[in-house]
Amino acid sequence: MSAVPVEALDWTRIGADLEAHGCAATGPLLDTDACARLRALYPQDAPFRSRIVMARHGFGRGEYKYYAYPLPAPLEDLRSALYARLAPLADRWNAAMGLPVRYPAAHADFLARCRQAGQTRPTPLLLRYGEGDYNCLHQDVYGEHVFPLQVAILLSAPGRDFTGGEFVLTEQRPRMQSRAEVVPLGQGEGVIFAVRHRPVQGTRGTYRVALRHGVSRVRSGERYTTGLIFHDAA
Ligand SMILES: O=C(O)CCC(=O)C(=O)O
Ligand SMILES: [Fe+2]
């Protein structure tokens, strides 16, 4: 298949990175053919429900499209398999942050919860950046129901297809200055990261830090990514 089986990822290392840093690179997730097939969808209309030109909304420069259901292969299966691996961690994070929400083991059940609250539209997306484009720091919250982790997969080859365009995360700790983290990715590799906040163990107990993610300016070439967000949109 074009996607590495989710069970084959190094979940010990990924779990440790998520706990320590709020983000983790997955290692190879999609092969180069799968990356090329997803990139080639961009100019088409049928796989998508809408197109966003980022500059029109103050989101940055570049554009993206939200997929329609069913998501293109292998993303539909990848989304539910990643969800199932991440749900226990999401529960632990919420418990540590004193939040009451817990997540069902199956993604279909979580989507049903979204649907009941009017969150019915798919949030996974395909993004395209050209030279000079960037994505402002943001959080992908689309309604009341939020799954606390999401995934972005790099579909282009860094250094060959594009330069610049680094995936960036910032962390805002209570009463402290922000900390930035750059996550280097290979083509077909994903980054798993906190959508909105994560627990950090301090000397006086656990506190909540707010995260934002974005993409630095693409210096040359073209950069495509695909994002898997586990909650749907109102
Ligand atoms: O292009 C990227 O690396 C980030 C895209 C993004 O904001 C997302 O997937 O939520
Ligand atoms: Fe995003």
Short mmCIF file of N, CA, C and O in Angstrom, two decimals, residues 26-101:
data_model
loop_
_atom_site.label_atom_id
_atom_site.label_comp_id
_atom_site.label_asym_id
_atom_site.label_seq_id
_atom_site.Cartn_x
_atom_site.Cartn_y
_atom_site.Cartn_z
N THR A 26 6.62 11.65 12.48
CA THR A 26 6.17 10.25 12.42
C THR A 26 7.20 9.31 11.82
O THR A 26 7.05 8.10 11.92
N GLY A 27 8.22 9.86 11.13
CA GLY A 27 9.00 9.02 10.22
C GLY A 27 8.18 8.85 8.96
O GLY A 27 7.06 9.40 8.86
N PRO A 28 8.68 8.08 7.97
CA PRO A 28 7.97 7.96 6.70
C PRO A 28 6.55 7.42 6.88
O PRO A 28 6.33 6.46 7.61
N LEU A 29 5.58 8.09 6.24
CA LEU A 29 4.18 7.72 6.40
C LEU A 29 3.53 7.45 5.03
O LEU A 29 2.77 6.51 4.87
N LEU A 30 3.86 8.28 4.03
CA LEU A 30 3.34 8.08 2.67
C LEU A 30 4.53 7.92 1.72
O LEU A 30 5.53 8.63 1.85
N ASP A 31 4.41 7.01 0.77
CA ASP A 31 5.50 6.86 -0.21
C ASP A 31 5.41 7.96 -1.27
O ASP A 31 4.43 8.72 -1.31
N THR A 32 6.44 8.06 -2.12
CA THR A 32 6.50 9.19 -3.06
C THR A 32 5.34 9.15 -4.06
O THR A 32 4.85 10.20 -4.48
N ASP A 33 4.87 7.95 -4.43
CA ASP A 33 3.71 7.85 -5.34
C ASP A 33 2.45 8.42 -4.69
O ASP A 33 1.69 9.14 -5.33
N ALA A 34 2.23 8.05 -3.44
CA ALA A 34 1.04 8.55 -2.73
C ALA A 34 1.12 10.07 -2.61
O ALA A 34 0.11 10.77 -2.78
N CYS A 35 2.33 10.59 -2.33
CA CYS A 35 2.51 12.05 -2.25
C CYS A 35 2.15 12.69 -3.58
O CYS A 35 1.43 13.70 -3.64
N ALA A 36 2.65 12.11 -4.68
CA ALA A 36 2.41 12.66 -6.02
C ALA A 36 0.92 12.60 -6.36
O ALA A 36 0.36 13.54 -6.94
N ARG A 37 0.27 11.49 -6.00
CA ARG A 37 -1.17 11.35 -6.30
C ARG A 37 -1.99 12.40 -5.56
O ARG A 37 -2.92 12.98 -6.11
N LEU A 38 -1.63 12.66 -4.31
CA LEU A 38 -2.38 13.67 -3.55
C LEU A 38 -2.11 15.07 -4.10
O LEU A 38 -3.04 15.87 -4.27
N ARG A 39 -0.84 15.36 -4.44
CA ARG A 39 -0.53 16.68 -5.02
C ARG A 39 -1.32 16.91 -6.31
O ARG A 39 -1.82 18.00 -6.57
N ALA A 40 -1.44 15.84 -7.11
CA ALA A 40 -2.11 15.95 -8.42
C ALA A 40 -3.61 16.21 -8.28
O ALA A 40 -4.27 16.61 -9.24
N LEU A 41 -4.18 15.99 -7.09
CA LEU A 41 -5.61 16.28 -6.88
C LEU A 41 -5.87 17.77 -6.86
O LEU A 41 -6.99 18.21 -7.13
N TYR A 42 -4.83 18.56 -6.51
CA TYR A 42 -5.08 19.97 -6.19
C TYR A 42 -5.90 20.72 -7.24
O TYR A 42 -6.89 21.38 -6.90
N PRO A 43 -5.54 20.62 -8.54
CA PRO A 43 -6.32 21.39 -9.53
C PRO A 43 -7.73 20.86 -9.79
O PRO A 43 -8.53 21.55 -10.43
N GLN A 44 -8.05 19.67 -9.31
CA GLN A 44 -9.38 19.10 -9.56
C GLN A 44 -10.43 19.71 -8.64
O GLN A 44 -10.11 20.28 -7.60
N ASP A 45 -11.69 19.57 -9.02
CA ASP A 45 -12.79 20.09 -8.21
C ASP A 45 -13.48 19.00 -7.39
O ASP A 45 -13.82 19.21 -6.23
N ALA A 46 -13.68 17.83 -8.01
CA ALA A 46 -14.54 16.80 -7.40
C ALA A 46 -14.08 16.35 -6.01
O ALA A 46 -14.93 16.10 -5.16
N PRO A 47 -12.76 16.22 -5.73
CA PRO A 47 -12.39 15.70 -4.41
C PRO A 47 -12.60 16.69 -3.26
O PRO A 47 -12.39 16.33 -2.10
N PHE A 48 -13.03 17.92 -3.57
CA PHE A 48 -13.01 18.98 -2.55
C PHE A 48 -14.39 19.61 -2.32
O PHE A 48 -15.23 19.63 -3.22
N ARG A 49 -14.58 20.18 -1.12
CA ARG A 49 -15.82 20.90 -0.83
C ARG A 49 -15.63 22.41 -0.90
O ARG A 49 -16.59 23.15 -1.10
N SER A 50 -14.39 22.90 -0.70
CA SER A 50 -14.19 24.34 -0.82
C SER A 50 -12.71 24.69 -0.96
O SER A 50 -11.83 23.88 -0.64
N ARG A 51 -12.47 25.91 -1.42
CA ARG A 51 -11.11 26.40 -1.64
C ARG A 51 -10.95 27.73 -0.89
O ARG A 51 -11.83 28.58 -0.94
N ILE A 52 -9.83 27.85 -0.19
CA ILE A 52 -9.57 29.06 0.60
C ILE A 52 -8.29 29.72 0.09
O ILE A 52 -7.24 29.07 0.04
N VAL A 53 -8.38 30.99 -0.27
CA VAL A 53 -7.20 31.78 -0.62
C VAL A 53 -6.79 32.51 0.66
O VAL A 53 -7.53 33.36 1.17
N MET A 54 -5.65 32.13 1.20
CA MET A 54 -5.30 32.54 2.56
C MET A 54 -5.22 34.06 2.73
O MET A 54 -5.65 34.60 3.76
N ALA A 55 -4.69 34.77 1.73
CA ALA A 55 -4.52 36.23 1.86
C ALA A 55 -5.86 36.93 2.04
O ALA A 55 -5.94 37.96 2.72
N ARG A 56 -6.93 36.39 1.49
CA ARG A 56 -8.26 37.03 1.62
C ARG A 56 -8.77 37.05 3.05
O ARG A 56 -9.66 37.80 3.39
N HIS A 57 -8.25 36.12 3.87
CA HIS A 57 -8.74 36.01 5.24
C HIS A 57 -7.70 36.47 6.27
O HIS A 57 -7.91 36.32 7.46
N GLY A 58 -6.54 36.92 5.79
CA GLY A 58 -5.46 37.28 6.72
C GLY A 58 -4.78 36.07 7.32
O GLY A 58 -4.13 36.18 8.36
N PHE A 59 -4.89 34.92 6.66
CA PHE A 59 -4.30 33.68 7.19
C PHE A 59 -2.83 33.51 6.76
O PHE A 59 -2.16 32.60 7.22
N GLY A 60 -2.39 34.34 5.81
CA GLY A 60 -1.04 34.18 5.29
C GLY A 60 -1.07 34.37 3.79
O GLY A 60 -1.81 35.22 3.28
N ARG A 61 -0.27 33.57 3.07
CA ARG A 61 -0.25 33.62 1.60
C ARG A 61 -0.12 32.22 1.09
O ARG A 61 0.69 31.45 1.61
N GLY A 62 -0.92 31.88 0.07
CA GLY A 62 -0.98 30.50 -0.40
C GLY A 62 -2.44 30.11 -0.39
O GLY A 62 -3.31 30.96 -0.14
N GLU A 63 -2.74 28.86 -0.67
CA GLU A 63 -4.14 28.46 -0.66
C GLU A 63 -4.30 27.02 -0.21
O GLU A 63 -3.33 26.27 -0.14
N TYR A 64 -5.50 26.67 0.13
CA TYR A 64 -5.79 25.28 0.48
C TYR A 64 -7.21 24.92 0.11
O TYR A 64 -8.05 25.79 -0.13
N LYS A 65 -7.46 23.60 0.07
CA LYS A 65 -8.78 23.08 -0.24
C LYS A 65 -9.16 22.04 0.80
O LYS A 65 -8.34 21.18 1.14
N TYR A 66 -10.38 22.11 1.27
CA TYR A 66 -10.92 21.08 2.16
C TYR A 66 -11.46 19.94 1.31
O TYR A 66 -12.25 20.17 0.38
N TYR A 67 -11.05 18.70 1.64
CA TYR A 67 -11.58 17.54 0.93
C TYR A 67 -13.07 17.39 1.21
O TYR A 67 -13.56 17.76 2.28
N ALA A 68 -13.77 16.80 0.25
CA ALA A 68 -15.14 16.33 0.48
C ALA A 68 -15.04 14.89 0.99
O ALA A 68 -14.00 14.23 0.82
N TYR A 69 -16.10 14.38 1.59
CA TYR A 69 -16.17 12.95 1.93
C TYR A 69 -16.61 12.17 0.72
O TYR A 69 -17.43 12.69 -0.06
N PRO A 70 -16.14 10.91 0.49
CA PRO A 70 -15.09 10.24 1.27
C PRO A 70 -13.72 10.83 0.94
O PRO A 70 -13.47 11.23 -0.20
N LEU A 71 -12.83 10.86 1.95
CA LEU A 71 -11.48 11.37 1.72
C LEU A 71 -10.76 10.46 0.72
O LEU A 71 -11.02 9.26 0.69
N PRO A 72 -9.86 11.03 -0.08
CA PRO A 72 -9.11 10.19 -1.04
C PRO A 72 -8.22 9.18 -0.31
O PRO A 72 -7.71 9.48 0.77
N ALA A 73 -8.07 8.02 -0.92
CA ALA A 73 -7.14 7.01 -0.38
C ALA A 73 -5.73 7.60 -0.41
O ALA A 73 -5.40 8.32 -1.35
N PRO A 74 -4.92 7.31 0.57
CA PRO A 74 -5.17 6.47 1.73
C PRO A 74 -5.61 7.25 2.97
O PRO A 74 -5.52 6.75 4.08
N LEU A 75 -6.11 8.50 2.77
CA LEU A 75 -6.31 9.38 3.93
C LEU A 75 -7.47 8.97 4.82
O LEU A 75 -7.42 9.17 6.04
N GLU A 76 -8.53 8.40 4.20
CA GLU A 76 -9.69 8.00 5.00
C GLU A 76 -9.25 6.97 6.07
O GLU A 76 -9.52 7.14 7.26
N ASP A 77 -8.53 5.94 5.63
CA ASP A 77 -8.08 4.90 6.57
C ASP A 77 -7.02 5.42 7.53
O ASP A 77 -7.00 5.06 8.71
N LEU A 78 -6.13 6.23 6.98
CA LEU A 78 -5.04 6.78 7.81
C LEU A 78 -5.62 7.63 8.94
O LEU A 78 -5.16 7.56 10.09
N ARG A 79 -6.65 8.41 8.63
CA ARG A 79 -7.24 9.28 9.64
C ARG A 79 -7.82 8.46 10.80
O ARG A 79 -7.57 8.76 11.96
N SER A 80 -8.56 7.41 10.48
CA SER A 80 -9.17 6.65 11.58
C SER A 80 -8.14 5.82 12.33
O SER A 80 -8.23 5.67 13.55
N ALA A 81 -7.12 5.32 11.62
CA ALA A 81 -6.08 4.54 12.31
C ALA A 81 -5.25 5.43 13.24
O ALA A 81 -4.92 5.04 14.37
N LEU A 82 -4.92 6.63 12.78
CA LEU A 82 -4.15 7.55 13.64
C LEU A 82 -4.99 7.97 14.84
O LEU A 82 -4.49 8.05 15.97
N TYR A 83 -6.26 8.24 14.59
CA TYR A 83 -7.16 8.61 15.70
C TYR A 83 -7.11 7.54 16.80
O TYR A 83 -6.97 7.87 17.99
N ALA A 84 -7.26 6.27 16.39
CA ALA A 84 -7.33 5.18 17.39
C ALA A 84 -6.05 5.12 18.22
O ALA A 84 -6.10 4.84 19.43
N ARG A 85 -4.90 5.38 17.60
CA ARG A 85 -3.63 5.37 18.35
C ARG A 85 -3.53 6.57 19.29
O ARG A 85 -2.89 6.51 20.33
N LEU A 86 -4.11 7.70 18.89
CA LEU A 86 -3.93 8.95 19.64
C LEU A 86 -4.99 9.17 20.72
O LEU A 86 -4.76 9.96 21.65
N ALA A 87 -6.14 8.49 20.61
CA ALA A 87 -7.23 8.74 21.57
C ALA A 87 -6.82 8.51 23.03
O ALA A 87 -7.16 9.34 23.89
N PRO A 88 -6.07 7.42 23.34
CA PRO A 88 -5.66 7.26 24.75
C PRO A 88 -4.78 8.41 25.25
O PRO A 88 -4.90 8.84 26.40
N LEU A 89 -3.90 8.90 24.37
CA LEU A 89 -3.05 10.03 24.74
C LEU A 89 -3.90 11.29 24.96
O LEU A 89 -3.67 12.07 25.90
N ALA A 90 -4.89 11.48 24.08
CA ALA A 90 -5.80 12.63 24.22
C ALA A 90 -6.52 12.58 25.57
O ALA A 90 -6.66 13.60 26.25
N ASP A 91 -6.95 11.38 25.96
CA ASP A 91 -7.61 11.22 27.27
C ASP A 91 -6.65 11.58 28.41
O ASP A 91 -7.04 12.26 29.36
N ARG A 92 -5.41 11.10 28.29
CA ARG A 92 -4.41 11.40 29.34
C ARG A 92 -4.16 12.90 29.44
O ARG A 92 -4.06 13.45 30.52
N TRP A 93 -4.03 13.54 28.29
CA TRP A 93 -3.79 14.99 28.29
C TRP A 93 -4.96 15.72 28.95
O TRP A 93 -4.76 16.61 29.76
N ASN A 94 -6.18 15.37 28.58
CA ASN A 94 -7.34 16.05 29.17
C ASN A 94 -7.39 15.82 30.67
O ASN A 94 -7.67 16.75 31.43
N ALA A 95 -7.10 14.58 31.10
CA ALA A 95 -7.10 14.30 32.55
C ALA A 95 -6.05 15.17 33.23
O ALA A 95 -6.32 15.78 34.27
N ALA A 96 -4.87 15.26 32.65
CA ALA A 96 -3.78 16.04 33.25
C ALA A 96 -4.13 17.53 33.31
O ALA A 96 -3.71 18.24 34.22
N MET A 97 -4.92 18.00 32.33
CA MET A 97 -5.28 19.42 32.29
C MET A 97 -6.58 19.70 33.05
O MET A 97 -7.08 20.82 33.02
N GLY A 98 -7.15 18.66 33.67
CA GLY A 98 -8.38 18.86 34.43
C GLY A 98 -9.60 19.09 33.55
O GLY A 98 -10.57 19.71 33.97
N LEU A 99 -9.54 18.60 32.30
CA LEU A 99 -10.68 18.75 31.39
C LEU A 99 -11.51 17.48 31.41
O LEU A 99 -10.97 16.37 31.41
N PRO A 100 -12.85 17.60 31.42
CA PRO A 100 -13.71 16.43 31.60
C PRO A 100 -13.90 15.57 30.35
O PRO A 100 -14.32 14.42 30.48
N VAL A 101 -13.63 16.08 29.16
CA VAL A 101 -13.95 15.35 27.93
C VAL A 101 -13.03 14.14 27.75
O VAL A 101 -11.82 14.22 27.97
#
